[in-house]
């Protein structure tokens, strides 16, 4: 199951798993995109199952996951990818609606989904959770405040899950990407295409496929190997503060 598969990392991760022969459950709010991808990944042949819901809505999450058809109930791998940044203002100038949006999606949404999938992962002999964190989960930058706080929470939750799920041999990994050219900045800057494009100018940003490759590398590692934490940046980026632009 890959959350947030309607664009960016999630879509590439779903496509990559599908190309390797996995059956995928793909999720996201934009159902039209979801259905289009599901068709491409073989929904007709029961190779892909689209599940449209908002991770912020706890009762919806509970309802859709608990009513998965029998042949889709046994989830082995959960990729918690759905997430977003909204705005880049200082806290003084920040919009509390944006803060709610980030915390509700990146932290609470991830918890709601994870809680519902853990029973299935426990039954599996190869349960694996991959949380998509960020370099913002271990660093802070001006204007990143609440987004960084949300990804710091993902970092803490990933460590907590690893301890809690140890007796069940469920692996818990976190990927912490740096700057990647997806719809992330378009969402952060509320559709301002120019501002979004500027984020990725003057260097070669990560692509969604880079994170998809890392995800399958992690989950296809031998069962006794758990890659706990993988930070990946563009070669031009050394940290949240050091980016070499041409
Ligand atoms: P995109 O905007 O391209 O994709 C985000 C995905 O999350 C979409 O499929 C979107 O689907 C889904 N999503 C957002 N909110 C919700 C919601 N409330 N309910 C369900 N799904 C939701 O961005 P990325 O692919 O870049 O982002 C994926 C993850 O990677 C995020 O967690 C992000 O924080 C993280 N990340 C991104 C980096 C980057 O530079 N791009 C770097 C580090 C981490 P829909 O809108 O259809 O619901
Ligand atoms: C996204 C990367 O640097 O914009 O998590 O926070 S950054």
CSV table of C-alpha atoms and ligand atoms in Angstrom, one decimal:
chain,number,residue,atom,x,y,z
A,1,UNK,CA,0.0,0.0,0.0
A,2,UNK,CA,1.4,3.3,-1.1
A,3,UNK,CA,-0.3,6.5,0.2
A,4,UNK,CA,-0.2,9.6,-1.9
A,5,UNK,CA,0.2,7.8,-5.2
A,6,UNK,CA,-1.5,10.5,-7.4
A,7,UNK,CA,1.8,12.3,-8.0
A,8,UNK,CA,5.5,12.6,-7.2
A,9,UNK,CA,7.2,10.0,-5.1
A,10,UNK,CA,4.1,7.9,-4.4
A,11,UNK,CA,3.2,7.5,-8.1
A,12,UNK,CA,6.8,6.6,-9.0
A,13,UNK,CA,7.0,4.1,-6.1
A,14,UNK,CA,3.7,2.4,-7.2
A,15,UNK,CA,4.9,2.2,-10.8
A,16,UNK,CA,8.3,0.8,-9.7
A,17,UNK,CA,6.7,-1.9,-7.4
A,18,UNK,CA,4.2,-2.7,-10.2
A,19,UNK,CA,7.0,-3.1,-12.7
A,20,UNK,CA,8.7,-5.6,-10.3
A,21,UNK,CA,5.5,-7.7,-10.2
A,22,UNK,CA,4.0,-6.5,-6.9
A,23,UNK,CA,0.3,-6.0,-6.4
A,24,UNK,CA,-0.3,-2.4,-5.3
A,25,UNK,CA,-2.9,-0.6,-3.3
A,26,UNK,CA,-2.7,3.0,-4.3
A,27,UNK,CA,-4.3,5.9,-2.4
A,28,UNK,CA,-4.8,9.7,-2.7
A,29,UNK,CA,-7.6,12.2,-2.7
A,30,UNK,CA,-7.7,12.9,-6.5
A,31,UNK,CA,-9.7,9.9,-7.6
A,32,UNK,CA,-9.5,10.7,-11.3
A,33,UNK,CA,-5.7,10.5,-11.3
A,34,UNK,CA,-5.9,7.5,-9.0
A,35,UNK,CA,-8.2,5.6,-11.4
A,36,UNK,CA,-6.0,6.4,-14.3
A,37,UNK,CA,-2.9,5.1,-12.6
A,38,UNK,CA,-4.8,2.0,-11.3
A,39,UNK,CA,-5.8,1.2,-14.9
A,40,UNK,CA,-2.2,1.6,-16.0
A,41,UNK,CA,-1.0,-0.7,-13.2
A,42,UNK,CA,-3.5,-3.5,-14.0
A,43,UNK,CA,-6.6,-2.9,-12.0
A,44,UNK,CA,-8.6,-5.0,-14.4
A,45,UNK,CA,-6.3,-8.0,-13.7
A,46,UNK,CA,-6.4,-7.4,-10.0
A,47,UNK,CA,-2.8,-6.2,-9.9
A,48,UNK,CA,-3.7,-2.8,-8.5
A,49,UNK,CA,-6.5,-1.5,-6.2
A,50,UNK,CA,-7.2,2.2,-6.0
A,51,UNK,CA,-8.5,3.6,-2.6
A,52,UNK,CA,-9.5,7.2,-2.6
A,53,UNK,CA,-9.5,8.8,0.8
A,54,UNK,CA,-8.1,11.8,2.8
A,55,UNK,CA,-5.6,10.6,5.4
A,56,UNK,CA,-6.7,13.5,7.6
A,57,UNK,CA,-10.1,12.0,8.0
A,58,UNK,CA,-9.8,9.4,10.8
A,59,UNK,CA,-13.2,7.7,10.4
A,60,UNK,CA,-12.8,7.6,6.6
A,61,UNK,CA,-9.3,6.0,7.0
A,62,UNK,CA,-10.8,3.4,9.4
A,63,UNK,CA,-13.7,2.7,7.2
A,64,UNK,CA,-11.9,2.3,3.8
A,65,UNK,CA,-9.0,0.2,5.2
A,66,UNK,CA,-11.2,-2.1,7.3
A,67,UNK,CA,-13.5,-2.7,4.3
A,68,UNK,CA,-10.8,-3.7,1.9
A,69,UNK,CA,-11.9,-6.8,-0.2
A,70,UNK,CA,-10.6,-10.1,1.1
A,71,UNK,CA,-8.0,-10.5,-1.7
A,72,UNK,CA,-6.5,-7.1,-0.8
A,73,UNK,CA,-6.5,-7.4,3.0
A,74,UNK,CA,-3.1,-8.9,3.4
A,75,UNK,CA,-0.7,-5.9,3.2
A,76,UNK,CA,3.0,-6.7,3.5
A,77,UNK,CA,4.5,-3.3,2.8
A,78,UNK,CA,3.1,0.1,3.8
A,79,UNK,CA,4.7,3.2,2.3
A,80,UNK,CA,3.6,6.2,4.2
A,81,UNK,CA,4.3,8.9,1.6
A,82,UNK,CA,1.2,11.2,1.6
A,83,UNK,CA,2.3,14.6,2.8
A,84,UNK,CA,2.8,18.2,2.0
A,85,UNK,CA,4.3,21.6,2.9
A,86,UNK,CA,2.0,24.6,3.0
A,87,UNK,CA,3.7,28.0,2.9
A,88,UNK,CA,7.1,29.1,3.9
A,89,UNK,CA,6.4,32.1,6.3
A,90,UNK,CA,7.9,32.7,9.7
A,91,UNK,CA,5.8,31.6,12.6
A,92,UNK,CA,4.8,35.3,13.3
A,93,UNK,CA,3.5,35.6,9.8
A,94,UNK,CA,2.3,32.0,9.4
A,95,UNK,CA,-1.3,30.9,8.7
A,96,UNK,CA,-2.6,28.5,11.3
A,97,UNK,CA,-4.7,26.8,8.6
A,98,UNK,CA,-1.5,25.8,7.0
A,99,UNK,CA,-0.1,24.5,10.2
A,100,UNK,CA,-3.2,22.4,10.8
A,101,UNK,CA,-3.0,21.1,7.2
A,102,UNK,CA,0.6,20.0,7.6
A,103,UNK,CA,0.3,18.5,11.1
A,104,UNK,CA,-3.0,16.7,10.2
A,105,UNK,CA,-1.6,15.2,7.1
A,106,UNK,CA,2.0,14.5,7.8
A,107,UNK,CA,1.7,13.4,11.4
A,108,UNK,CA,-1.9,12.4,12.3
A,109,UNK,CA,-2.7,11.0,8.8
A,110,UNK,CA,0.4,8.8,8.9
A,111,UNK,CA,-0.6,7.6,12.4
A,112,UNK,CA,-4.2,6.9,11.3
A,113,UNK,CA,-3.2,4.8,8.3
A,114,UNK,CA,-0.4,3.0,10.1
A,115,UNK,CA,-2.6,2.0,13.0
A,116,UNK,CA,-5.1,0.4,10.7
A,117,UNK,CA,-2.4,-1.5,8.7
A,118,UNK,CA,-0.3,-2.9,11.6
A,119,UNK,CA,-2.6,-5.9,12.2
A,120,UNK,CA,-2.1,-7.0,8.6
A,121,UNK,CA,1.7,-6.4,8.8
A,122,UNK,CA,1.8,-8.5,12.0
A,123,UNK,CA,0.2,-11.5,10.2
A,124,UNK,CA,2.7,-11.1,7.3
A,125,UNK,CA,6.1,-12.8,7.7
A,126,UNK,CA,7.7,-9.9,5.9
A,127,UNK,CA,5.9,-6.8,7.2
A,128,UNK,CA,7.7,-3.5,6.4
A,129,UNK,CA,6.8,0.1,6.9
A,130,UNK,CA,8.6,2.8,4.9
A,131,UNK,CA,8.0,6.3,6.1
A,132,UNK,CA,8.8,9.2,3.8
A,133,UNK,CA,10.4,11.7,6.1
A,134,UNK,CA,12.7,14.5,4.9
A,135,UNK,CA,16.0,16.2,5.6
A,136,UNK,CA,13.5,18.6,7.3
A,137,UNK,CA,13.0,15.8,9.8
A,138,UNK,CA,16.5,16.3,11.2
A,139,UNK,CA,17.2,19.9,10.2
A,140,UNK,CA,15.3,23.2,10.4
A,141,UNK,CA,15.4,26.2,8.1
A,142,UNK,CA,13.7,29.6,8.1
A,143,UNK,CA,10.1,29.4,7.0
A,144,UNK,CA,10.2,25.6,7.4
A,145,UNK,CA,9.1,25.7,11.1
A,146,UNK,CA,5.9,23.7,11.2
A,147,UNK,CA,6.8,21.5,8.1
A,148,UNK,CA,10.1,20.7,9.8
A,149,UNK,CA,8.2,20.0,13.1
A,150,UNK,CA,5.9,17.6,11.2
A,151,UNK,CA,8.8,15.7,9.7
A,152,UNK,CA,10.7,15.7,13.0
A,153,UNK,CA,7.6,13.9,14.3
A,154,UNK,CA,7.8,11.4,11.5
A,155,UNK,CA,11.4,10.7,12.5
A,156,UNK,CA,10.3,10.1,16.1
A,157,UNK,CA,7.3,8.0,15.1
A,158,UNK,CA,9.6,5.9,12.8
A,159,UNK,CA,11.9,5.2,15.7
A,160,UNK,CA,9.0,4.4,18.1
A,161,UNK,CA,7.4,2.0,15.6
A,162,UNK,CA,10.7,0.2,15.1
A,163,UNK,CA,10.9,-0.5,18.9
A,164,UNK,CA,7.2,-1.4,19.2
A,165,UNK,CA,7.1,-3.8,16.2
A,166,UNK,CA,10.4,-5.5,17.0
A,167,UNK,CA,8.7,-8.6,18.5
A,168,UNK,CA,6.8,-9.1,15.2
A,169,UNK,CA,9.8,-8.8,12.9
A,170,UNK,CA,8.2,-5.9,11.2
A,171,UNK,CA,10.9,-3.7,9.6
A,172,UNK,CA,10.5,0.1,9.9
A,173,UNK,CA,12.5,2.3,7.6
A,174,UNK,CA,12.6,6.0,7.0
A,175,UNK,CA,13.7,7.8,3.8
A,176,UNK,CA,14.7,11.4,4.2
A,177,UNK,CA,15.0,13.1,0.8
A,178,UNK,CA,16.3,16.5,0.1
A,179,UNK,CA,15.1,18.7,-2.7
A,180,UNK,CA,13.1,16.7,-5.3
A,181,UNK,CA,11.3,18.0,-8.3
A,182,UNK,CA,7.7,16.9,-7.8
A,183,UNK,CA,4.5,18.8,-7.3
A,184,UNK,CA,5.7,19.5,-3.7
A,185,UNK,CA,6.6,23.1,-4.3
A,186,UNK,CA,3.5,23.8,-6.5
A,187,UNK,CA,1.5,22.7,-3.4
A,188,UNK,CA,3.7,24.6,-1.0
A,189,UNK,CA,3.3,27.8,-3.0
A,190,UNK,CA,-0.4,27.3,-3.6
A,191,UNK,CA,-0.2,26.9,-7.4
A,192,UNK,CA,2.5,29.6,-8.1
A,193,UNK,CA,4.2,27.9,-10.9
A,194,UNK,CA,7.0,30.4,-11.2
A,195,UNK,CA,8.0,30.2,-7.6
A,196,UNK,CA,7.7,26.4,-7.6
A,197,UNK,CA,10.0,26.2,-10.7
A,198,UNK,CA,12.6,28.5,-9.2
A,199,UNK,CA,13.1,26.0,-6.4
A,200,UNK,CA,14.6,23.5,-8.8
A,201,UNK,CA,16.6,25.9,-11.0
A,202,UNK,CA,20.4,26.0,-11.3
A,203,UNK,CA,21.1,22.4,-10.1
A,204,UNK,CA,19.9,18.9,-10.8
A,205,UNK,CA,17.2,18.1,-8.2
A,206,UNK,CA,16.2,14.6,-7.2
A,207,UNK,CA,13.5,12.9,-9.3
A,208,UNK,CA,10.6,10.9,-8.0
A,209,UNK,CA,12.2,7.8,-9.6
A,210,UNK,CA,15.3,8.2,-7.4
A,211,UNK,CA,13.2,7.8,-4.3
A,212,UNK,CA,11.2,4.9,-5.9
A,213,UNK,CA,14.5,3.0,-6.5
A,214,UNK,CA,15.6,3.6,-2.9
A,215,UNK,CA,12.2,2.3,-1.6
A,216,UNK,CA,12.4,-1.0,-3.4
A,217,UNK,CA,16.1,-1.3,-2.5
A,218,UNK,CA,15.1,-1.0,1.2
A,219,UNK,CA,12.2,-3.5,1.1
A,220,UNK,CA,14.0,-6.0,-1.1
A,221,UNK,CA,17.0,-6.1,1.2
A,222,UNK,CA,17.3,-9.6,2.9
A,223,UNK,CA,14.8,-10.1,5.7
A,224,UNK,CA,17.5,-9.9,8.4
A,225,UNK,CA,18.6,-6.4,7.2
A,226,UNK,CA,16.7,-3.3,8.2
A,227,UNK,CA,17.8,0.0,6.6
A,228,UNK,CA,16.6,2.2,9.4
A,229,UNK,CA,17.2,5.6,7.9
A,230,UNK,CA,18.3,6.7,4.5
A,231,UNK,CA,19.1,10.4,3.8
A,232,UNK,CA,19.2,11.2,0.0
A,233,UNK,CA,20.0,14.6,-1.4
A,234,UNK,CA,20.8,15.9,-4.9
A,235,UNK,CA,24.6,15.8,-5.4
A,236,UNK,CA,24.4,19.7,-5.4
A,237,UNK,CA,22.9,19.7,-1.9
A,238,UNK,CA,24.9,19.0,1.3
A,239,UNK,CA,22.3,20.0,3.9
A,240,UNK,CA,19.1,22.1,4.2
A,241,UNK,CA,21.4,25.1,4.1
A,242,UNK,CA,24.1,24.2,1.6
A,243,UNK,CA,22.9,24.0,-2.0
A,244,UNK,CA,25.3,24.7,-4.9
A,245,UNK,CA,23.5,26.4,-7.7
A,246,UNK,CA,25.2,27.2,-11.0
B,1,LIG,P1,3.5,15.6,-4.4
B,1,LIG,O1,2.8,16.9,-4.1
B,1,LIG,O2,3.9,15.4,-5.8
B,1,LIG,O3,2.7,14.4,-3.8
B,1,LIG,C1,2.1,14.4,-2.6
B,1,LIG,C2,1.1,13.2,-2.5
B,1,LIG,O4,0.5,13.2,-1.2
B,1,LIG,C3,0.0,13.3,-3.5
B,1,LIG,O5,-0.3,12.0,-4.1
B,1,LIG,C4,-1.2,13.7,-2.7
B,1,LIG,O6,-2.4,13.2,-3.2
B,1,LIG,C5,-0.9,13.1,-1.4
B,1,LIG,N1,-1.6,13.8,-0.3
B,1,LIG,C6,-1.4,15.0,0.2
B,1,LIG,N2,-2.3,15.3,1.1
B,1,LIG,C7,-3.1,14.2,1.3
B,1,LIG,C8,-4.2,13.9,2.1
B,1,LIG,N3,-4.8,14.7,3.0
B,1,LIG,N4,-4.8,12.6,1.9
B,1,LIG,C9,-4.3,11.7,1.0
B,1,LIG,N5,-3.2,12.0,0.3
B,1,LIG,C10,-2.7,13.2,0.4
B,1,LIG,O7,4.8,15.7,-3.4
B,1,LIG,P2,6.0,14.6,-3.2
B,1,LIG,O8,5.9,13.4,-4.0
B,1,LIG,O9,7.3,15.4,-3.2
B,1,LIG,O10,5.7,14.3,-1.6
B,1,LIG,C11,5.6,13.0,-1.1
B,1,LIG,C12,6.2,13.0,0.3
B,1,LIG,O11,7.6,13.3,0.2
B,1,LIG,C13,5.6,14.0,1.3
B,1,LIG,O12,5.5,13.4,2.5
B,1,LIG,C14,6.7,15.1,1.3
B,1,LIG,O13,6.6,15.8,2.5
B,1,LIG,C15,7.9,14.3,1.2
B,1,LIG,N6,9.1,14.9,0.7
B,1,LIG,C16,9.2,15.7,-0.4
B,1,LIG,C17,10.4,16.3,-0.8
B,1,LIG,C18,10.5,17.1,-2.1
B,1,LIG,O14,11.4,17.9,-2.2
B,1,LIG,N7,9.6,16.9,-3.1
B,1,LIG,C19,11.6,16.1,-0.1
B,1,LIG,C20,11.4,15.4,1.1
B,1,LIG,C21,10.3,14.8,1.5
B,1,LIG,P3,-3.8,14.0,-3.4
B,1,LIG,O15,-3.5,15.4,-3.5
B,1,LIG,O16,-4.4,13.4,-4.6
B,1,LIG,O17,-4.5,13.6,-2.1
B,2,LIG,C1,11.1,18.7,1.4
B,2,LIG,C2,12.5,19.1,1.3
B,2,LIG,O1,14.1,21.1,1.9
B,2,LIG,O2,11.9,21.7,1.1
B,2,LIG,O3,10.9,17.9,2.5
B,2,LIG,O4,12.1,20.8,3.3
B,2,LIG,S1,12.6,20.7,1.9
